[in-house]
Short mmCIF file of C-alpha atoms and ligand atoms in Angstrom, two decimals:
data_model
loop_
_atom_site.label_atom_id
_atom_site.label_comp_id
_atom_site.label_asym_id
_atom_site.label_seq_id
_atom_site.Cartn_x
_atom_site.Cartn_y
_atom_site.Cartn_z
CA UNK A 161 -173.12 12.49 -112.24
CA UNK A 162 -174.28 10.47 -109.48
CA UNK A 163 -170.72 9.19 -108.56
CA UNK A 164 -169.75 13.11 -107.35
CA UNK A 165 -173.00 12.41 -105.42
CA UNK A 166 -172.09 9.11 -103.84
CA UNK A 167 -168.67 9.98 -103.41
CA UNK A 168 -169.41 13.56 -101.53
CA UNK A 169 -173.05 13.58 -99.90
CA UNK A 170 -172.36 12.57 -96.34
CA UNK A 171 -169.24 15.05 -96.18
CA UNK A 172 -169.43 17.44 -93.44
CA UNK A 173 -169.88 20.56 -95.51
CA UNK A 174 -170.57 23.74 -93.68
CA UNK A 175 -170.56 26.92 -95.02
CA UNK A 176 -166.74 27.27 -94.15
CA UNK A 177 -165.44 23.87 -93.18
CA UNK A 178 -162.82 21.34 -93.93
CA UNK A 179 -165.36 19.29 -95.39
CA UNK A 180 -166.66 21.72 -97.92
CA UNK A 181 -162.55 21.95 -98.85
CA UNK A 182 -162.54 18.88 -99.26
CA UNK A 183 -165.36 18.48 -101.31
CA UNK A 184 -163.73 21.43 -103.70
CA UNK A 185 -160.17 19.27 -104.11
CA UNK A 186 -161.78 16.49 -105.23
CA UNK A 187 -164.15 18.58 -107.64
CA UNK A 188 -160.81 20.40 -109.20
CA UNK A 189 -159.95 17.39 -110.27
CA UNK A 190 -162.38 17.11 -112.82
CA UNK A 191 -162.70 20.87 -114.28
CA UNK A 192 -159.84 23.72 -113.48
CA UNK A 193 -161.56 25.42 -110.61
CA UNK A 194 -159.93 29.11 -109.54
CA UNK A 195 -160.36 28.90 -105.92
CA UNK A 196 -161.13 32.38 -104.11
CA UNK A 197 -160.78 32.47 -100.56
CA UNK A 198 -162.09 35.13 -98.25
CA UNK A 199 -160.96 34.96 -94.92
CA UNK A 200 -162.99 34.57 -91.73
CA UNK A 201 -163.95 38.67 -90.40
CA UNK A 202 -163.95 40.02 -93.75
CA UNK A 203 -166.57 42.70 -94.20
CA UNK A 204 -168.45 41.56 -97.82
CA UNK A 205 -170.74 44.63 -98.05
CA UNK A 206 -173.44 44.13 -95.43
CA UNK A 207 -172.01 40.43 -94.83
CA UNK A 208 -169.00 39.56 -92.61
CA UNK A 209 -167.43 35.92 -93.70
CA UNK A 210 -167.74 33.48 -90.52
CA UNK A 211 -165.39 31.58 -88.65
CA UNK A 212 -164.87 27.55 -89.86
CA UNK A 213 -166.45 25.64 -87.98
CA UNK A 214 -165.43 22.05 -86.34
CA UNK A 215 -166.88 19.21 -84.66
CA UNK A 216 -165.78 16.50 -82.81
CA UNK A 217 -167.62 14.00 -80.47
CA UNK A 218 -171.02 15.16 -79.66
CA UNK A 219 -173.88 13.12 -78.13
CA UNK A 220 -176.47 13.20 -75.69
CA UNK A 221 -176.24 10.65 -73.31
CA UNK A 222 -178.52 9.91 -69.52
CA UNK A 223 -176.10 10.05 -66.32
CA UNK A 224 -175.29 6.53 -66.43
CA UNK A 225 -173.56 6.74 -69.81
CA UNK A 226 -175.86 5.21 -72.26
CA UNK A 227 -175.81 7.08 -75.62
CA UNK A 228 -179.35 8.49 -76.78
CA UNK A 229 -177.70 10.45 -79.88
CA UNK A 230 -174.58 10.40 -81.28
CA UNK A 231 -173.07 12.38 -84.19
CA UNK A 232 -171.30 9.34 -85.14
CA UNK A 233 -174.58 7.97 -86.97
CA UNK A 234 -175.17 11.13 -88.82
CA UNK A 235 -173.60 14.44 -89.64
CA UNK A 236 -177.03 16.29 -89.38
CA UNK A 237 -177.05 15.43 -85.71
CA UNK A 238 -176.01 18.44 -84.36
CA UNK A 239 -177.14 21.82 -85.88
CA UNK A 240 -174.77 23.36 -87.88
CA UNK A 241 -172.30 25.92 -86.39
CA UNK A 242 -173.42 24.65 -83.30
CA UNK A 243 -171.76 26.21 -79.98
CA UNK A 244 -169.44 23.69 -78.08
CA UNK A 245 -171.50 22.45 -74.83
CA UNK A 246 -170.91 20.04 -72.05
CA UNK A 247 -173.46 20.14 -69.02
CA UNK A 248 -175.88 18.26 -67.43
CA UNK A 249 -179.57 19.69 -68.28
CA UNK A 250 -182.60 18.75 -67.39
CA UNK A 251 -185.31 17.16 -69.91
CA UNK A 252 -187.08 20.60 -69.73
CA UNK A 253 -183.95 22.28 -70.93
CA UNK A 254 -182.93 19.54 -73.23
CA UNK A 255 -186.17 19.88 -75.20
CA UNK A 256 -185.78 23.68 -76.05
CA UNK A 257 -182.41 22.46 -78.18
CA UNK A 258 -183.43 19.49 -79.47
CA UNK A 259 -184.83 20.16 -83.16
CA UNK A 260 -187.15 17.47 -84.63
CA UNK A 261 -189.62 17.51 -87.78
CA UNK A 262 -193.10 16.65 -87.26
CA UNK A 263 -193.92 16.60 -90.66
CA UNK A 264 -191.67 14.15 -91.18
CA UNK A 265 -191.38 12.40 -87.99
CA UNK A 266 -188.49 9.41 -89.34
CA UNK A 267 -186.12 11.96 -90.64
CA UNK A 268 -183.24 14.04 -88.99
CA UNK A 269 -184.18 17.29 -89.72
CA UNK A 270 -181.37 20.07 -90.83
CA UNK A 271 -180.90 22.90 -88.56
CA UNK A 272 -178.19 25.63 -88.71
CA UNK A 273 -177.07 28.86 -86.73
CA UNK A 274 -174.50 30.84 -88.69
CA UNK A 275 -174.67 34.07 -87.12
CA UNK A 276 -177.33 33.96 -84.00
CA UNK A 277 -175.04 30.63 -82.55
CA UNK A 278 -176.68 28.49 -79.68
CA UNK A 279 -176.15 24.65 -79.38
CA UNK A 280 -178.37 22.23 -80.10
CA UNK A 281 -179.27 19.04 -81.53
CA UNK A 282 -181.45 17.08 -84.20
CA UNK A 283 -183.51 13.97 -83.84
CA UNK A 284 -186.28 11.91 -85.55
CA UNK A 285 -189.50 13.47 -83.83
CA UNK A 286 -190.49 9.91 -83.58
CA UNK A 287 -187.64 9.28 -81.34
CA UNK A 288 -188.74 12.21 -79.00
CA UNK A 289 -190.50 9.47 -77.08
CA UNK A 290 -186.96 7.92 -75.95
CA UNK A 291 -186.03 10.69 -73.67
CA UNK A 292 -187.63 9.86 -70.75
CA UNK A 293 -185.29 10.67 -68.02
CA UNK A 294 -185.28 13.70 -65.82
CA UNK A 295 -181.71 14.72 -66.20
CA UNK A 296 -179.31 14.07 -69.29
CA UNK A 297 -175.60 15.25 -70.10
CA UNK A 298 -175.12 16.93 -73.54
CA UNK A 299 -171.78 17.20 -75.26
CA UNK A 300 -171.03 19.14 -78.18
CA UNK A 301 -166.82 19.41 -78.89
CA UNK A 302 -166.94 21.66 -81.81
CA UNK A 303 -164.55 24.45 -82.64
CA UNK A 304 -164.25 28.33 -83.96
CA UNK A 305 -161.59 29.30 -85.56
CA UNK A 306 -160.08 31.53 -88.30
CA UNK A 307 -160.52 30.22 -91.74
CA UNK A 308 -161.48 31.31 -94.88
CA UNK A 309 -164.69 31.03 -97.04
CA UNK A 310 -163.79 29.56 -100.35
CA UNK A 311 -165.36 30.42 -103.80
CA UNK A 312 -164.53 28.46 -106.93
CA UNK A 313 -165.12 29.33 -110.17
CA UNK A 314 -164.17 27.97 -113.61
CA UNK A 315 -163.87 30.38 -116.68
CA UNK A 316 -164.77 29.41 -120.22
CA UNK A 317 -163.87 32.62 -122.23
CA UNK A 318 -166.17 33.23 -125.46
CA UNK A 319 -165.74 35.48 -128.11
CA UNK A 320 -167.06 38.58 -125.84
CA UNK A 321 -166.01 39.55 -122.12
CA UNK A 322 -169.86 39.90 -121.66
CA UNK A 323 -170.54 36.77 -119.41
CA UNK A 324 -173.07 34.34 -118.28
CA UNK A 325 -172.61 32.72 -114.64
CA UNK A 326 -174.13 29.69 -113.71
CA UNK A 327 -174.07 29.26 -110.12
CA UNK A 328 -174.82 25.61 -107.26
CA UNK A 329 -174.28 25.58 -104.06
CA UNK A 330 -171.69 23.07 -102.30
CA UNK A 331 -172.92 23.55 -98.59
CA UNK A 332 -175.49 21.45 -96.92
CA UNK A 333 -173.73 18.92 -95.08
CA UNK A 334 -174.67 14.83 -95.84
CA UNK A 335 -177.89 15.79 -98.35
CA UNK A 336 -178.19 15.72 -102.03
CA UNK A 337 -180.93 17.11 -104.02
CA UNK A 338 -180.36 20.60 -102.46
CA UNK A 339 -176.87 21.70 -103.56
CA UNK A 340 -175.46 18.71 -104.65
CA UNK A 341 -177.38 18.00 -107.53
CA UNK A 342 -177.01 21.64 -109.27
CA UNK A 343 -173.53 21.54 -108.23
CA UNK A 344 -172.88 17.73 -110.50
CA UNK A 345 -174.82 18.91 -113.18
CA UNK A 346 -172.97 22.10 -113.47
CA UNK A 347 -169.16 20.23 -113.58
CA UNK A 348 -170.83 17.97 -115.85
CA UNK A 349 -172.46 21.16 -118.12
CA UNK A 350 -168.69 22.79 -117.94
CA UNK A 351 -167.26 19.59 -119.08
CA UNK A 352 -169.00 19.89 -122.24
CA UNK A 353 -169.12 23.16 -122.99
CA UNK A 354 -164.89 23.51 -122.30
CA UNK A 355 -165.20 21.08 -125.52
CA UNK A 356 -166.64 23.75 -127.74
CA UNK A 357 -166.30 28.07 -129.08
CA UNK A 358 -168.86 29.97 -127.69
CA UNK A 359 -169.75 33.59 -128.13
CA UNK A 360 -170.45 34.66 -124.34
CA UNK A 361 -167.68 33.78 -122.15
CA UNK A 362 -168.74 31.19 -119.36
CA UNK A 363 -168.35 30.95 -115.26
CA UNK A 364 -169.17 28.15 -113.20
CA UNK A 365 -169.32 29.49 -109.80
CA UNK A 366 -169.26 26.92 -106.88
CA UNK A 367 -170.51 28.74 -103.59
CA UNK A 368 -171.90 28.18 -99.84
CA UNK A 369 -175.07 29.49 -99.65
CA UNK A 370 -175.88 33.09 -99.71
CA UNK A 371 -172.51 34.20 -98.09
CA UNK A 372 -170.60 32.37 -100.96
CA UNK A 373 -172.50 34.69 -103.62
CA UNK A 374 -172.17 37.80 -101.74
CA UNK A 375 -168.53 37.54 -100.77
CA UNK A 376 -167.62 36.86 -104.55
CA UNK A 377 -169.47 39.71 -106.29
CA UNK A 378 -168.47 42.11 -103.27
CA UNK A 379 -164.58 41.22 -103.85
CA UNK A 380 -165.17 41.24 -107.61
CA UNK A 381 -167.16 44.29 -108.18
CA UNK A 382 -164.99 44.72 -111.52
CA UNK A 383 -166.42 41.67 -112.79
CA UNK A 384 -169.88 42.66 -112.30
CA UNK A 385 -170.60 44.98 -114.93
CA UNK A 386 -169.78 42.10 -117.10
CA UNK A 387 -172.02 39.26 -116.10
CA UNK A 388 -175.27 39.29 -118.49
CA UNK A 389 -177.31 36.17 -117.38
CA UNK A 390 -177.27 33.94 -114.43
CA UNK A 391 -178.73 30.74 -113.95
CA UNK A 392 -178.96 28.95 -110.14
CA UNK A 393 -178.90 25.25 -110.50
CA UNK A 394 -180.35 23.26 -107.36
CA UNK A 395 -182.59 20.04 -106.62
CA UNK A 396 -182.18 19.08 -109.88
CA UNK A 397 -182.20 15.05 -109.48
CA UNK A 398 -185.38 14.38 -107.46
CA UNK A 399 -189.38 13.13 -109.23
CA UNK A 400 -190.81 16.20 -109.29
CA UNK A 401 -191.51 18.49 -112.41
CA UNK A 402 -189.19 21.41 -113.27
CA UNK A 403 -190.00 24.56 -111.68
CA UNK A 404 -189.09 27.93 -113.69
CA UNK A 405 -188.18 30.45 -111.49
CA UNK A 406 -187.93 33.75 -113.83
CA UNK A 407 -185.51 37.02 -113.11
CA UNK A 408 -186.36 39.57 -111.03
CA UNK A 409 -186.68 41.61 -114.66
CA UNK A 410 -189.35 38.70 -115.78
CA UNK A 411 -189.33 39.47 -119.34
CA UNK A 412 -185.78 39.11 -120.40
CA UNK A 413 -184.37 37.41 -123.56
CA UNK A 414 -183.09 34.53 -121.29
CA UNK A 415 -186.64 34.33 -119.24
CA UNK A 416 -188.30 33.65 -122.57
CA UNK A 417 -185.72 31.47 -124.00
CA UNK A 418 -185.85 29.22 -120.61
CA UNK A 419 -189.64 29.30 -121.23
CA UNK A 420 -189.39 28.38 -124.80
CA UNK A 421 -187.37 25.41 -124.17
CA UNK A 422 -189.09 23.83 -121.14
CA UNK A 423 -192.26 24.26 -123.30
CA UNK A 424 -190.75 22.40 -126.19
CA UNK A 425 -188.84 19.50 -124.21
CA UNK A 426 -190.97 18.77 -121.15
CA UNK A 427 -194.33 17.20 -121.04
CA UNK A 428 -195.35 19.68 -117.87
CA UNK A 429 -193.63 21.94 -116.04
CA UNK A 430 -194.44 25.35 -113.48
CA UNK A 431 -193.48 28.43 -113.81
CA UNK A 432 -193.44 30.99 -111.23
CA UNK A 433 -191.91 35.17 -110.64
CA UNK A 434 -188.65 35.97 -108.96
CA UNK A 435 -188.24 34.50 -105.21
CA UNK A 436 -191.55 32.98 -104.80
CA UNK A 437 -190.31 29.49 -106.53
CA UNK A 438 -187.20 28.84 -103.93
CA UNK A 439 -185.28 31.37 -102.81
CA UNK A 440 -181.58 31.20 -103.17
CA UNK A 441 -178.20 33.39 -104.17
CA UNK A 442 -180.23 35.07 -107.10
CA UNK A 443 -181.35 37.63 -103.91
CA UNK A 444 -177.11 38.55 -104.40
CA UNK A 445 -177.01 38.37 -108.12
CA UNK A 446 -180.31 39.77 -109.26
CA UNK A 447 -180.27 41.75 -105.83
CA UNK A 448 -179.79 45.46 -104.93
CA UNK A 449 -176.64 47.38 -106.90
CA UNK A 450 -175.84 43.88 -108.80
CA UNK A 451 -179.14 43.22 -110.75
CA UNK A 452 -177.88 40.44 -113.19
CA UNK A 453 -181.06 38.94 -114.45
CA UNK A 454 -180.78 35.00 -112.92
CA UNK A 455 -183.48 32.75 -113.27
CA UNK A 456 -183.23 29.26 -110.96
CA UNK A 457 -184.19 26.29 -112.21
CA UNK A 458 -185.13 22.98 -110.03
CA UNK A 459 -187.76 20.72 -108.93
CA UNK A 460 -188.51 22.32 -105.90
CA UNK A 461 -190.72 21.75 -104.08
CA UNK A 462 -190.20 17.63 -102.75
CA UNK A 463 -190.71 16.48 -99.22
CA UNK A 464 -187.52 15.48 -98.25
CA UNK A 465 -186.83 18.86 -98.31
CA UNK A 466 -183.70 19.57 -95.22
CA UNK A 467 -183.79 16.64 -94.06
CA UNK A 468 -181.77 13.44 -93.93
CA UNK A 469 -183.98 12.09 -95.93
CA UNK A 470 -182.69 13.89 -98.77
CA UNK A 471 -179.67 11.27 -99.63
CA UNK A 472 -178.60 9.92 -102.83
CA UNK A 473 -182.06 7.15 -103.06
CA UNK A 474 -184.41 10.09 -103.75
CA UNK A 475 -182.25 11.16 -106.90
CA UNK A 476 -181.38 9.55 -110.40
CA UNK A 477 -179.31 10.17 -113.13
CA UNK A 478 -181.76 9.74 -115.63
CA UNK A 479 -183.50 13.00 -113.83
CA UNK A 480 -180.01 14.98 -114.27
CA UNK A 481 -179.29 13.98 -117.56
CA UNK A 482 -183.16 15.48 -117.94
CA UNK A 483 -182.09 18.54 -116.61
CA UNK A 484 -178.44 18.86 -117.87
CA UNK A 485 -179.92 18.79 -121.38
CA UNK A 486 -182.74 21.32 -120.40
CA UNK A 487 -179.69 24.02 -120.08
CA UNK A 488 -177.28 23.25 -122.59
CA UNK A 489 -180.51 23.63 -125.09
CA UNK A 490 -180.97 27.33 -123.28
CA UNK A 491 -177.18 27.87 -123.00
CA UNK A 492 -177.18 27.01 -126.80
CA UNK A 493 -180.15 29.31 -128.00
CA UNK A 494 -178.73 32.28 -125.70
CA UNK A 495 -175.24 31.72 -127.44
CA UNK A 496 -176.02 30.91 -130.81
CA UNK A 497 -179.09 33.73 -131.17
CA UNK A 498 -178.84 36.87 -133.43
CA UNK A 499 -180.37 39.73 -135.39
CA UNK A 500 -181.11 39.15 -138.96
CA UNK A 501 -181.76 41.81 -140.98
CA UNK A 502 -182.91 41.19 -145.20
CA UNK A 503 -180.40 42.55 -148.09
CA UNK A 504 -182.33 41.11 -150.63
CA UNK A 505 -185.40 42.47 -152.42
CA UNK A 506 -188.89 40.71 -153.59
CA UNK A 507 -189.38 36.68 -152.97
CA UNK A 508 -186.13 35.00 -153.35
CA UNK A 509 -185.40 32.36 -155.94
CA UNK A 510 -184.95 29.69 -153.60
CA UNK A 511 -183.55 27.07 -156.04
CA UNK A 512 -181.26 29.73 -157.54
CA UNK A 513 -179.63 29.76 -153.92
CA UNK A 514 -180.12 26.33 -152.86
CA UNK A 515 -182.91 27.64 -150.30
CA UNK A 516 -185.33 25.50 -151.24
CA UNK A 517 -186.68 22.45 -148.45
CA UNK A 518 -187.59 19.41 -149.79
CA UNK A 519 -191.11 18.73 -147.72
CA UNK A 520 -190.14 15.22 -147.73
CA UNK A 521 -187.14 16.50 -145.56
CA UNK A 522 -188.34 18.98 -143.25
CA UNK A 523 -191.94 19.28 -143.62
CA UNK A 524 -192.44 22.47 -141.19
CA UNK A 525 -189.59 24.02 -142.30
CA UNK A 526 -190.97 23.68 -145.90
CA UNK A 527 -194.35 25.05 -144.74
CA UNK A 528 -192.62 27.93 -142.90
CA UNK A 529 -190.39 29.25 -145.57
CA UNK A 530 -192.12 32.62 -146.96
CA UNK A 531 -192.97 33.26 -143.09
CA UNK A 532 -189.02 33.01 -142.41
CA UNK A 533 -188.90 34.90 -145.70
CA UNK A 534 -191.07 37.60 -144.29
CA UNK A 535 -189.32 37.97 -140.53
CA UNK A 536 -185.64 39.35 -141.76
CA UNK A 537 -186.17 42.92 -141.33
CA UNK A 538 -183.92 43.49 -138.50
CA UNK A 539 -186.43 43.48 -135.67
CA UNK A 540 -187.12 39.93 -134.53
CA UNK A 541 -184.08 37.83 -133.49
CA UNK A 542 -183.59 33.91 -134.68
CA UNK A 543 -185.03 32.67 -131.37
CA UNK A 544 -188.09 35.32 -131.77
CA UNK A 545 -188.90 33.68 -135.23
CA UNK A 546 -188.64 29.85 -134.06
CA UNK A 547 -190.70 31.08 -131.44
CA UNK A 548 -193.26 32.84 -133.43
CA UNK A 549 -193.52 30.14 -135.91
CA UNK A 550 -193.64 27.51 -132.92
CA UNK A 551 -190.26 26.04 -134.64
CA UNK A 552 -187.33 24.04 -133.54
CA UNK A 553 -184.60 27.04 -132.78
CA UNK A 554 -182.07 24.89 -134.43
CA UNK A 555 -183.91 24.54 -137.77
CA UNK A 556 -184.22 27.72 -137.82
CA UNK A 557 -181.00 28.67 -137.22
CA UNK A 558 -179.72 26.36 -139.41
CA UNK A 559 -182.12 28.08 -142.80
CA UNK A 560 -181.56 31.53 -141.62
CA UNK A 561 -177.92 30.96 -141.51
CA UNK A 562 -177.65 29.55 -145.16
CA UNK A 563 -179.14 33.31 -145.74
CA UNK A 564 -176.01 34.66 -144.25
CA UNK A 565 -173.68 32.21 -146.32
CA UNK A 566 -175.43 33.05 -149.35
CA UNK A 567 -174.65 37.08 -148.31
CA UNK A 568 -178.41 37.78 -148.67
CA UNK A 569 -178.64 38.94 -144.38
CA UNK A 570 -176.77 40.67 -142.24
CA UNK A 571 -176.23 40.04 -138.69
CA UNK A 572 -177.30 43.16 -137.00
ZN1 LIG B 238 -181.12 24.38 -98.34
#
C-alpha cells in the first residue's frame, strides 16, 4: 500500500487538475476503474463543477531578484486554485496573502480557494521572520480553463443490485494521511474482494472532495435508490487510534456491526455521532434527498493535520494493513449476515446431526450451544446472536449454518 503512496503523494492534485488525472491512470492500472467525467460549468444540484486549474512558476521574490519562496520546493506553496498574479506589493499587502500555521510553525500549511478565488501563498510561520523588506514582487502563472471533474468508480456486482459504496478521496495535493491513505486501502480492499462472491454488489468510488461526491450522485440519481451502506475511508495510516464516526441514522445494522468489530479487534478505540468526528462526503451521501447511512472511519484527529507535514514518514503499512482488515471483517459480517428462523421442535439431538462441539475444540462455542439453540426464532439475525453471546461472528456463522445444511432453519 505504501508504494501508491510513495509513488503519488507529492502529485499536484487539485480538485480538477492534470495531476489528480494522473494520479487516476496510474490507479486503473491496478483495479478496472469506470471513469466519470463532469465537465467544468455543470450545474450538480446546488454545486457547479469548477474550472481545472494550472500552475506554473510562482514565487515571491525582493526587487533585486533573490527568491524568498518558490513553488519549485513544494506544491503546497501556493494556495490551491490560486488566481494568477504578478505585481509588486508592499510587505503590508504581502502579509494579508501569505498563509502560515502558528500551531505548527515548521510546516507549510494547506490553503485552498475553490469558489471565493484570491491569490496567495503558504509559508512556514517560522520563516515569516525572512521578509523583511518594504517592497516584494509576487508571481503566480497559474491557469483557468475548461476541464472536467473526474469520478472513478469500480463495480463488484453481488448477488443483489442493492449496493454498498465505499468512498476516499484523491485530492489534496503532495499529503498523505488525508486522502491518500483511504484511497490505497480501498484499491487494496477491491483487490481482494474482486477475488471472491458476495451477496451485496460493491463500488469503490474515487472522488475530489465534496464536489466529487455530489457531482456523482447528482448525475446518477438512478443509482441512488440502490446504495444501502457507505463507508468513507480517510487518514487511515497515521499513530493514532481509530475513530468511529457513526451514520447520520446512528443505530443502523452497519453502525453496530462497525462497533462490534472495532470492539472485538482493537485494544481502544473512539466513537463519536454523525459529522462531529471529521467531516467529509458523508454530508452528500447521508445528506439531504440521498440519506444512505455512511459511517467514516479514520484516525482523525493527528497534528499534521493540512499541512506538509503530512507526507509519507507519518504513515506505515503496518497501520493500513490494521485498518484494511478492520473493514473487510465489517464488509464480511454485513455480507455474510442473515435471519434464522427454527424448523425444528424441542432440544435437538446434537450427535444425531453432527451438532455437537467438542469443548476441547471450541470451548465457547461448546458453552454457548443451547443459547444458539434458543436464538432461532426468526427475530435476531447471526450477527445479533454473536453479539449477544459476545461471540466470534464467524463461529457463529459457521454452527448456525450447519443448521441450515442439516434443513433444521430457514433463512428468513
Ligand atoms: Zn483535507
Amino acid at each position: 500500500m505504501m508504494e501508491l503512496i510513495n509513488d503519488l503523494w507529492f502529485k499536484r492534485r487539485d480538485i480538477v487538475s492534470d495531476g489528480y488525472d494522473e494520479s487516476l491512470d496510474y490507479i486503473s492500472k491496478t483495479i478496472p476503474l469506470k471513469i466519470h467525467e463532469i465537465p467544468s460549468g455543470t450545474k450538480c444540484w446546488t454545486w457547479i463543477v469548477p474550472e481545472k486549474w494550472s500552475a506554473g512558476e510562482a514565487y515571491i521574490e525582493d526587487l533585486k531578484g533573490n527568491k524568498v519562496l518558490d513553488l519549485k520546493d513544494c506544491p503546497l506553496h501556493i494556495i490551491s486554485y490560486s488566481l494568477p498574479v504578478d505585481k509588486i506589493v508592499t510587505r503590508a499587502e504581502l502579509m494579508k496573502h501569505l498563509h502560515t500555521n502558528p500551531q505548527r510553525p515548521g510546516a507549510i500549511p494547506f490553503e485552498f480557494n475553490y469558489y471565493e478565488r484570491d491569490w496567495g501563498f503558504c509559508i512556514q510561520h517560522n520563516r515569516l521572520k525572512e521578509f523583511t523588506k518594504d517592497r516584494y514582487r509576487v508571481f503566480i502563472d497559474s491557469k483557468f480553463e475548461k476541464g472536467s471533474l473526474k469520478v472513478s468508480d469500480y463495480t463488484i456486482k453481488g448477488e443483489t443490485d442493492e449496493t454498498v459504496v465505499l468512498v476516499a478521496h484523491l485530492c489534496h495535493p503532495a499529503m498523505v494521511n488525508d486522502g491518500l491513505t483511504g484511497v490505497t486501502v480501498l484499491v487494496d480492499i477491491a483487490k481482494e474482494m474482486s477475488l471472491k462472491t458476495h451477496h451485496y454488489t460493491y463500488k469503490f468510488l474515487l472522488v475530489p472532495e465534496t464536489i466529487g461526491s455530489v457531482a456523482y450522485l447528482s448525475q446518477n440519481e438512478d443509482i441512488i435508490p440502490k446504495l444501502k451502506y457507505g463507508i468513507f475511508l480517510e487518514m487511515l495510516g497515521n499513530n493514532n487510534i481509530h475513530a468511529l464516526q457513526l451514520t447520520r441514522q446512528g443505530s443502523t445494522r452497519l453502525d453496530r456491526i462497525a462497533r462490534y468489530v472495532m470492539k472485538r479487534e482493537l485494544t481502544n478505540f473512539r466513537e463519536g455521532p454523525f459529522r462531529k468526528v471529521i467531516g467529509n462526503d458523508e454530508m452528500a451521501f447521508n445528506g439531504p434527498g440521498v440519506n444512505v447511512p455512511m459511517i467514516s472511519i479514520s484516525r482523525y484527529p493527528y497534528p499534521e493535520y493540512h499541512t506538509s507535514d503530512d507526507n509519507p514518514g507519518i504513515v506505515s503499512e503496518e497501520n493500513l494493513n490494521e485498518s484494511k482488515a478492520l473493514i473487510l471483517e465489517i464488509l464480511n459480517i454485513l455480507d455474510n449476515d442473515y435471519i434464522p428462523k427454527r424448523k425444528f421442535k424441542g432440544p435437538v439431538f446434537l450427535s444425531g446431526y453432527d451438532l455437537w462441539i467438542d469443548w476441547r475444540i471450541n470451548k465457547k462455542l461448546n458453552e454457548n450451544i443451547e443459547q444458539i439453540m434458543l436464538k432461532l426464532e426468526g427475530d435476531k439475525s447471526v450477527f445479533d446472536i454473536a453479539k449477544e453471546l459476545n461471540m466470534e461472528f464467524n463461529d457463529v456463522q459457521n454452527y448456525v449454518n450447519k443448521f441450515f445444511n442439516k434443513g433444521l432453519i430457514t433463512k428468513v
